[in-house]
Coordinates of C-alpha atoms and ligand atoms in Angstrom, one line a residue:
X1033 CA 23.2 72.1 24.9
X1034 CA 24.4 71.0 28.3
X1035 CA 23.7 68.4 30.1
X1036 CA 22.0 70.2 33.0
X1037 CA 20.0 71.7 30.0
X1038 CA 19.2 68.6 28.2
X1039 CA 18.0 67.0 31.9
X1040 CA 15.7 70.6 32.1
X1041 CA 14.2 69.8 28.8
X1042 CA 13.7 66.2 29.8
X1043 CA 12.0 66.7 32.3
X1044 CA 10.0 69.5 30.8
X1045 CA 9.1 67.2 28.3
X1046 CA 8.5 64.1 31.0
X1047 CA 6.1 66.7 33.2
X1048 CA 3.9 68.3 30.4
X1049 CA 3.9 64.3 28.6
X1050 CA 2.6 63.3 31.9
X1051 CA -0.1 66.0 31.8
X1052 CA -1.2 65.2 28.5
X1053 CA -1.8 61.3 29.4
X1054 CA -3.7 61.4 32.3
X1055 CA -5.0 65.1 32.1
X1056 CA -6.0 67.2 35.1
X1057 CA -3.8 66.1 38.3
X1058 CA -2.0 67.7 41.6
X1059 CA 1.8 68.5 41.7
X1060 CA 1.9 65.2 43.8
X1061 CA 0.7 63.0 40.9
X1062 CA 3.1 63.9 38.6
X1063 CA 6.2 64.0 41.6
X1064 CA 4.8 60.4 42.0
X1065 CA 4.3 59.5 38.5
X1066 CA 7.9 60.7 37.4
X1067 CA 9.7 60.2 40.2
X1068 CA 11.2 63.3 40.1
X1069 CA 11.7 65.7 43.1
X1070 CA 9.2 67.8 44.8
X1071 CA 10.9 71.0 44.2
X1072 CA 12.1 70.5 41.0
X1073 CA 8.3 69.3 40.0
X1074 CA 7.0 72.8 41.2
X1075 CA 10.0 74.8 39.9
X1076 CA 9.1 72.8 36.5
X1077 CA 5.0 73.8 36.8
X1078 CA 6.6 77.5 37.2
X1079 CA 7.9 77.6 33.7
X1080 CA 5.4 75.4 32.0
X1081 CA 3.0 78.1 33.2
X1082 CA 5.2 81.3 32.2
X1083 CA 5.0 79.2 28.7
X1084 CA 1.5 79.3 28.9
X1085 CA 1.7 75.2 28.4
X1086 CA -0.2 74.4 31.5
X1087 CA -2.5 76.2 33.6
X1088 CA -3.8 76.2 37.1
X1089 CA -7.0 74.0 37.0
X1090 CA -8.6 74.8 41.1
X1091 CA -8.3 72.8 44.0
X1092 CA -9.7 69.7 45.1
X1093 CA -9.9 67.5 48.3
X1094 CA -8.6 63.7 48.7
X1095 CA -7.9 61.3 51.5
X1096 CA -9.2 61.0 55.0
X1097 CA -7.7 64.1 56.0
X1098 CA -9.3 66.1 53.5
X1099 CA -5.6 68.6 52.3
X1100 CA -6.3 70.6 49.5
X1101 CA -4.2 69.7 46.4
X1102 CA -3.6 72.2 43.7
X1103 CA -4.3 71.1 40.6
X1104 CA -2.7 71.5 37.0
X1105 CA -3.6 70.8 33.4
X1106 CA -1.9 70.7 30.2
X1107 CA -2.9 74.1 28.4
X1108 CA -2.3 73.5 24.6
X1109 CA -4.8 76.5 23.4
X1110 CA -1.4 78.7 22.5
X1111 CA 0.1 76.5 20.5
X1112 CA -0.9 75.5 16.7
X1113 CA 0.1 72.4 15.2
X1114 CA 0.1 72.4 11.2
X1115 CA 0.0 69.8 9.4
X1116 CA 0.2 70.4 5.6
X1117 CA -0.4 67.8 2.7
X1118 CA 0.6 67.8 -1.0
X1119 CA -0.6 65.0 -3.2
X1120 CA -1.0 64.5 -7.1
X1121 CA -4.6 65.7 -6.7
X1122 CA -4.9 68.0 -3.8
X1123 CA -4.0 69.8 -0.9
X1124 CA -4.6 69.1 2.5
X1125 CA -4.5 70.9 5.9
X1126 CA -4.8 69.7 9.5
X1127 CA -4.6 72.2 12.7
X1128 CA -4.7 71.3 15.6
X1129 CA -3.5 72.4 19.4
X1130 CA -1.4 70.3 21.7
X1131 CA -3.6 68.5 23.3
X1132 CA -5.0 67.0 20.0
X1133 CA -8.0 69.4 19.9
X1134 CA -8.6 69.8 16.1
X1135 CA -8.9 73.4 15.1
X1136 CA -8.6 73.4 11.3
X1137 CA -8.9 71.0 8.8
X1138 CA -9.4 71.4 4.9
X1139 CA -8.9 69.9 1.7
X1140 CA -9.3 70.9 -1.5
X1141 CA -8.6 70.0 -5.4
X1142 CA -5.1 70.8 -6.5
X1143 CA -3.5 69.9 -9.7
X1144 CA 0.4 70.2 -8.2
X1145 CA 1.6 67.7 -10.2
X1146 CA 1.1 70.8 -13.3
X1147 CA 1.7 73.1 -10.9
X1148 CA 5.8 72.4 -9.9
X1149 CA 7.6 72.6 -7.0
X1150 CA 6.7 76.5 -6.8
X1151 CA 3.5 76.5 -7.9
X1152 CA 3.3 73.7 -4.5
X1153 CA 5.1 75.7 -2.4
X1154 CA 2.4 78.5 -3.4
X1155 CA -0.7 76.7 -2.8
X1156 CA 0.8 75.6 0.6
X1157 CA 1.4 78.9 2.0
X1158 CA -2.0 80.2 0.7
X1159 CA -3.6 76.6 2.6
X1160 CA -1.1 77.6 5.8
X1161 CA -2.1 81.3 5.9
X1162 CA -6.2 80.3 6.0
X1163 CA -5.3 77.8 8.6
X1164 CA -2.8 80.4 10.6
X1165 CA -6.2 82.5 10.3
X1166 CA -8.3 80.1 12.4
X1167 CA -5.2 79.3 14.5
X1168 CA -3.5 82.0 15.4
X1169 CA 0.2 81.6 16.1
X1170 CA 1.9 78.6 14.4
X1171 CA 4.2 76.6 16.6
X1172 CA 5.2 74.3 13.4
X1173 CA 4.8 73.0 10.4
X1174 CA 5.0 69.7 8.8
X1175 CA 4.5 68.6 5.4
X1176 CA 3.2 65.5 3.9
X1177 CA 4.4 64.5 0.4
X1178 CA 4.0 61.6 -1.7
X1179 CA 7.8 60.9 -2.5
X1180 CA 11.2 60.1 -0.9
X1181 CA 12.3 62.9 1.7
X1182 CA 15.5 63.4 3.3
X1183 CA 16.3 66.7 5.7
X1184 CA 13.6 68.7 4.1
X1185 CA 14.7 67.8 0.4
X1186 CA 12.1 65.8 -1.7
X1187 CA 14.9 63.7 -3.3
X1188 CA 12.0 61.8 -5.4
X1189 CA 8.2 62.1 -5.5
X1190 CA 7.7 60.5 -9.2
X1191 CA 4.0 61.6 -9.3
X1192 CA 4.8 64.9 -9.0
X1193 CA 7.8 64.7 -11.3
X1194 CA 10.0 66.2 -8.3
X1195 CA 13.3 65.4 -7.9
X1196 CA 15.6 67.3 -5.4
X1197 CA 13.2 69.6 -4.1
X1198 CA 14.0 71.7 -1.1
X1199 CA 10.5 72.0 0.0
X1200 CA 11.1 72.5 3.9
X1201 CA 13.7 75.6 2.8
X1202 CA 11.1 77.1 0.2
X1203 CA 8.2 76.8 2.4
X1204 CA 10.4 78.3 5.5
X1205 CA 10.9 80.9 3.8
X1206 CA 7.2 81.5 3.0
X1207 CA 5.9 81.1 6.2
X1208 CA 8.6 82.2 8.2
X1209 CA 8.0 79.2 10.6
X1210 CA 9.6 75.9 11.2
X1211 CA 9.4 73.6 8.8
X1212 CA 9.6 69.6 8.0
X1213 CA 8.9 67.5 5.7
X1214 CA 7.8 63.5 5.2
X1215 CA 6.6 60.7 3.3
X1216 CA 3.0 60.9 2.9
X1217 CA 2.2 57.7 3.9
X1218 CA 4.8 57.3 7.1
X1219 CA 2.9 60.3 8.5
X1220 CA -0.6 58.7 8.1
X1221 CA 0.6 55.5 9.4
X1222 CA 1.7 57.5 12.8
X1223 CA -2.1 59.1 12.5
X1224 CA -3.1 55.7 11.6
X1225 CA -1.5 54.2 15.0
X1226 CA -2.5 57.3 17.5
X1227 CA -6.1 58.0 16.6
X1228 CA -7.4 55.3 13.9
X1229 CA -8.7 52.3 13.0
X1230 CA -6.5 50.2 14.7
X1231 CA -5.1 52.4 17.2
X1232 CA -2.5 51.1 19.2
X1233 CA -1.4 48.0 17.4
X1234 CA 1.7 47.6 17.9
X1235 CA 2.5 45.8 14.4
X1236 CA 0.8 47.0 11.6
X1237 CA 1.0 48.7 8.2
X1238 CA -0.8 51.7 6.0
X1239 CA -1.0 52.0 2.8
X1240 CA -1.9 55.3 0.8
X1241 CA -4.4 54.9 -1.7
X1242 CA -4.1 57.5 -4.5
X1243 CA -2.6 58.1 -7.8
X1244 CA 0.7 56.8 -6.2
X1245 CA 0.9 53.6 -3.4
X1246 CA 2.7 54.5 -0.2
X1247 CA 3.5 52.6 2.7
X1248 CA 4.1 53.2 6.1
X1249 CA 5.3 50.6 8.3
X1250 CA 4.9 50.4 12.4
X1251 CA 7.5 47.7 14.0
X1252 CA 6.7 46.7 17.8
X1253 CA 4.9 50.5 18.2
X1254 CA 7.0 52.1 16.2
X1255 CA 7.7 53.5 12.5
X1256 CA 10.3 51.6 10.6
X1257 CA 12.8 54.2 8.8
X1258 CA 15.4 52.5 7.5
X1259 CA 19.1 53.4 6.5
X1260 CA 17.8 56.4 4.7
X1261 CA 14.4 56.8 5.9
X1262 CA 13.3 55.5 3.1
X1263 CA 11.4 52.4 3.9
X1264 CA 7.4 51.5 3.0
X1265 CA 8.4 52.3 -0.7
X1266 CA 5.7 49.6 -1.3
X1267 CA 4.6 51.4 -4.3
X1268 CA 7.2 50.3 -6.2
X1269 CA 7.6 46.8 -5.1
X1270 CA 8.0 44.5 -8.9
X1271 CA 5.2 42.3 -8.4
X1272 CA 5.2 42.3 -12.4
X1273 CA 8.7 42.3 -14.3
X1274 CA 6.0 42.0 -17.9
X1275 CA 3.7 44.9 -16.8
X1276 CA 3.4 48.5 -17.1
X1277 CA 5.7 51.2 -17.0
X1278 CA 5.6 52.9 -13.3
X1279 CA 5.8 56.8 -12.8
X1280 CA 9.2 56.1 -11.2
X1281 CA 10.8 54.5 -14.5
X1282 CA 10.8 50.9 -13.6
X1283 CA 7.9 48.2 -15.0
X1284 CA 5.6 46.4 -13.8
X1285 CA 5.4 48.0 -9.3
X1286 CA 2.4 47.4 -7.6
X1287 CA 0.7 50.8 -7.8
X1288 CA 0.2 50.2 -11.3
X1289 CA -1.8 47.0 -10.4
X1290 CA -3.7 48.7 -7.7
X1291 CA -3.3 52.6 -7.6
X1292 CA -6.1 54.7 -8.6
X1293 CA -5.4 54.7 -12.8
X1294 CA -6.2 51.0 -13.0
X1295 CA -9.5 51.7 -12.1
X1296 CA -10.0 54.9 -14.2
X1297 CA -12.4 54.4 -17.1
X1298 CA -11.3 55.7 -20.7
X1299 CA -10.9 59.2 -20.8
X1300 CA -10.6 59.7 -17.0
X1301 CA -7.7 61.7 -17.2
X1302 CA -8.4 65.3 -16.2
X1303 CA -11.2 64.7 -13.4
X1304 CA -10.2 65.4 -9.9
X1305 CA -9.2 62.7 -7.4
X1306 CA -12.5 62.9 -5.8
X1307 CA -14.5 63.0 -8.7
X1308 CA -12.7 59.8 -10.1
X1309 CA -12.8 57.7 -7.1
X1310 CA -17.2 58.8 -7.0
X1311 CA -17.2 57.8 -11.1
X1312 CA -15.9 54.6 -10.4
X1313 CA -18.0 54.0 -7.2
X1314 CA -21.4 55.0 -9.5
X1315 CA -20.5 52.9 -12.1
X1316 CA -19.6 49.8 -9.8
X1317 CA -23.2 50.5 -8.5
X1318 CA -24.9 50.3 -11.7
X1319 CA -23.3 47.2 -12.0
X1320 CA -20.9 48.3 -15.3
X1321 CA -19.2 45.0 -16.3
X1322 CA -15.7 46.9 -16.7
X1323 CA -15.7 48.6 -13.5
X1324 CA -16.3 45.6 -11.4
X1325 CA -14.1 43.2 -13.5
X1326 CA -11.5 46.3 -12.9
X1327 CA -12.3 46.4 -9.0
X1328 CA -11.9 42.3 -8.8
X1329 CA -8.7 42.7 -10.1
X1330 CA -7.6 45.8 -7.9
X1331 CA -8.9 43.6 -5.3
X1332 CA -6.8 40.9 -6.1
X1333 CA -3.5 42.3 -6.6
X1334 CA -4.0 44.4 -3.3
X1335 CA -4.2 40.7 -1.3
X1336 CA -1.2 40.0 -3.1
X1337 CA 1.1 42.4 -2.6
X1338 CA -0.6 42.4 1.0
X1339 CA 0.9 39.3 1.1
X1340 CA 4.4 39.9 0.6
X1341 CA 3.6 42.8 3.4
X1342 CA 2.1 40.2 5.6
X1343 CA 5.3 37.6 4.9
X1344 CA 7.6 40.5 5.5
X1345 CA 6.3 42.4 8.7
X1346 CA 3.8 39.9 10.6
X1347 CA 1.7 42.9 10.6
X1348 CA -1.7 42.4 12.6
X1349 CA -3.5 45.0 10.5
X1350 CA -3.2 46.3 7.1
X1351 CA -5.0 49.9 7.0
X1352 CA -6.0 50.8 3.7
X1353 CA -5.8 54.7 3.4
X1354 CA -7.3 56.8 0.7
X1355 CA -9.5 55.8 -1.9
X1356 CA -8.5 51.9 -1.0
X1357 CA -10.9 53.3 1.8
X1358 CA -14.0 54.7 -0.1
X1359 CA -14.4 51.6 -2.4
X1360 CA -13.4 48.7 0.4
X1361 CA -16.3 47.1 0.5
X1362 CA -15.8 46.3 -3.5
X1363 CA -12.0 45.7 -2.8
X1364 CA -10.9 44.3 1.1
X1365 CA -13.3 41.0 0.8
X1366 CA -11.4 39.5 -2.6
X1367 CA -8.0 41.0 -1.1
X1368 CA -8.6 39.6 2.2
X1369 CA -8.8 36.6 0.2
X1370 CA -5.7 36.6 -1.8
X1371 CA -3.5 37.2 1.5
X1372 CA -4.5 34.6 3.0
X1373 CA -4.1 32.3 0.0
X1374 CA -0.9 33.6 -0.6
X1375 CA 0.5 34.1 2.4
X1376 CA 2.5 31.6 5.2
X1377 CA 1.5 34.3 8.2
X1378 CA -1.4 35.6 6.6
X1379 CA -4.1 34.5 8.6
X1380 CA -4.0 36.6 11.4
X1381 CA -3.5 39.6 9.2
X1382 CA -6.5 41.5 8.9
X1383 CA -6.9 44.2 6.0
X1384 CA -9.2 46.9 7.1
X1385 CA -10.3 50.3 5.5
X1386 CA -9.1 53.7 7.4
X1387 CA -11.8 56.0 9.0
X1388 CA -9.7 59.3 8.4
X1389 CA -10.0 59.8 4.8
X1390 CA -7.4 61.4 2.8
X1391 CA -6.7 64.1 5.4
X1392 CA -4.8 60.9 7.1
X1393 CA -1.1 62.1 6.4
X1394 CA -2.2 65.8 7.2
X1395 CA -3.5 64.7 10.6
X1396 CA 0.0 62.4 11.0
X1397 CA 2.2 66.0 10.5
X1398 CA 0.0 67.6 12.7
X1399 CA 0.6 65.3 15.5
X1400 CA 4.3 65.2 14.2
X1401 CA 4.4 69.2 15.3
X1402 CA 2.8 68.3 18.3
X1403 CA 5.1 65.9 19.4
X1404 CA 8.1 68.0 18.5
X1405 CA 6.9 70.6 21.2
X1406 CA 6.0 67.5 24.0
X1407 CA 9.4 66.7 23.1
X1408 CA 11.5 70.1 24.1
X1409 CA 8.8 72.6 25.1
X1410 CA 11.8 75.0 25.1
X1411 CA 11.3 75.2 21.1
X1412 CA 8.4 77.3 21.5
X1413 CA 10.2 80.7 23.1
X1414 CA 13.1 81.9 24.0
X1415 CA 11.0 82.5 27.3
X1416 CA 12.4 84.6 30.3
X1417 CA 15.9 83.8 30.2
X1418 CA 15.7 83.4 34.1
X1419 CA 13.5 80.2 33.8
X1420 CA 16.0 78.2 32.2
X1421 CA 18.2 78.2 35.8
X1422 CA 18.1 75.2 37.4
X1423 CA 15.8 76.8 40.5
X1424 CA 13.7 76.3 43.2
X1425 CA 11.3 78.6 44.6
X1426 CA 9.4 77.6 47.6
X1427 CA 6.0 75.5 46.9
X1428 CA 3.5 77.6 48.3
Ligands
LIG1359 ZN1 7.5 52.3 -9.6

């Protein structure tokens, strides 16, 4: 790309940001809020309304002298952001436009650790194509697995028994759409930090809640990656060189301490998620001796690994994803406990349950998509080739 077309993007992207922040506005808002010039502002509104991004929203009258403004507003009903998930028990779907308005969301009860890496890619195209139904036109995709992801291969998701799976190339070719993939629990930590609980904090970190512990950490506002993109494998942290063997061939990782299977009764095995996460929660209720002694201990071991979290990240909030979420008033008082026991920064460190369910890391690559388009609009279409000249017809 050149640089006169990188500063076109830019500025694309700058303009239609602009109109997604503060909504509705006049051409001289957003000259004044970007600083950019007049001209180049309208010649900018031009193509974002050939794009169909933003429409013309009336005119209104300010200041003593009463001049009309026209006024503008991000249009985001033509594009569909996807966001897909895959996790040991189920699949997930978010939809929504670009400016965050929600237009399909589902879940249901997969078993795709049984069903391979086709089987997945399968049940995800048959989740995308009811969601595509409701949507119309998908601008993106972006899928959420519970594993190790690098450039749209799935080097290792232990609870799904993947290793080197080219989902983003498998699923492309399904769908016929772009496609990406991520960590499960990165993408819910960026849903996590838009639109939940603790919206906004700048330092904080999510953990996934299922069958398999995931982490996702945000540093000063932003999501750590690390070398390989690979960081928040909290999972897998050795809190106990003695204990059990972990799905990813090592013994004794935290989400054997706390993920869902150390709750799960005798002869749990072949419920769904959902149905194991209500079992436990009934029998807590009924005040069954094993359960809570089981949930004390969860409990427990979630302060403590909260507090190598807390030592390592001076997060101000934990979020607790998934079905950490659904039982936290059994498990966040004795964790809250531990982590500040245990840890030197602790106190400050609140652990607190998420509000968006398990469709968390769907929502995250949802607004993943979304941001992908606020980020080079140009992605969208090829558009009228014309557009894409650096002109400047007259402001009417
Ligand atoms: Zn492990």
């Amino acid at each position: 790309m050149t640089g006169r077309a990188t500063l076109r993007r830019d500025n694309l992207s700058r303009v239609l940001r602009h109109l997604r922040d503060h909504g509705t506005c006049s051409r001289a808002d957003v000259v004044e809020a970007t600083g950019l010039h007049r001209a180049t502002v309208s010649s900018l509104m031009t193509e974002l309304i050939a794009m169909g991004l933003v429409r013309e929203a009336g005119t209104s009258t300010t200041g003593a002298i009463g001049r009309p403004r026209r006024d503008v507003a991000l249009d985001g009903s033509r594009v569909g952001a996807l966001g897909l998930e895959i996790n040991v028990g189920y699949v997930a779907a978010h939809g929504s436009d670009l400016g965050g308005r929600v237009l399909f969301s589902a879940r249901s009860g997969f078993d795709a650790a049984g069903a391979g890496v086709s089987g997945c890619v399968s049940e995800l195209a048959r989740m995308a194509g009811l969601a595509a139904a409701e949507m119309g036109t998908l601008a993106g995709v972006v899928v959420a697995v519970p594993g190790l992801v690098s450039q749209g291969v799935v080097t290792f998701a232990p609870n799904l028994g993947w290793r080197q799976a080219p989902l983003a190339d498998l699923l492309r070719a399904e769908l016929g759409v772009t496609v990406e993939v991520g960590n499960d629990a990165n993408l819910a930590a960026l849903a996590e930090y838009a639109c939940g609980v603790a919206a906004g904090t700048p330092d904080m970190v999510y953990l996934t809640g299922e069958v398999g512990v995931g982490g996702g950490i945000i540093v000063g506002g932003r999501l750590l990656q690390g070398a390989d993109g690979f960081s928040g494998e909290t999972g897998h942290l050795p809190v106990d060189p003695e204990g059990a063997r972990c799905a990813c061939g090592h013994t004794g990782c935290w989400e054997t301490k706390v993920g869902l299977a150390a709750l799960d009764p005798p002869g749990a095995t072949g419920l769904g998620l959902d149905a194991r996460v209500d079992q436990i929660a009934s029998a807590a209720e009924a005040g069954d001796t094993r359960t809570l002694n089981a949930l004390a201990e969860v409990g427990r071991w979630l302060g403590l690994g909260g507090s190598i979290l807390a030592n390592l990240f001076n997060p101000r909030a934990i979020v607790v994803g998934g079905y950490f979420a659904k039982l936290a008033s059994r498990l966040l008082p004795a964790a809250q406990a531990e982590l500040e026991r245990r840890a030197v920064a602790g106190g400050r460190c609140r652990i607190v349950a998420s509000e968006l369910g398990f469709e968390a890391a769907a929502r995250g690559a949802a607004g993943t998509v979304v941001d992908r388009v606020l980020d080079d609009p140009l992605i969208l279409s090829p558009g009228p080739r014309e557009l894409l000249r650096d002109h400047h017809p007259v402001e009417q």
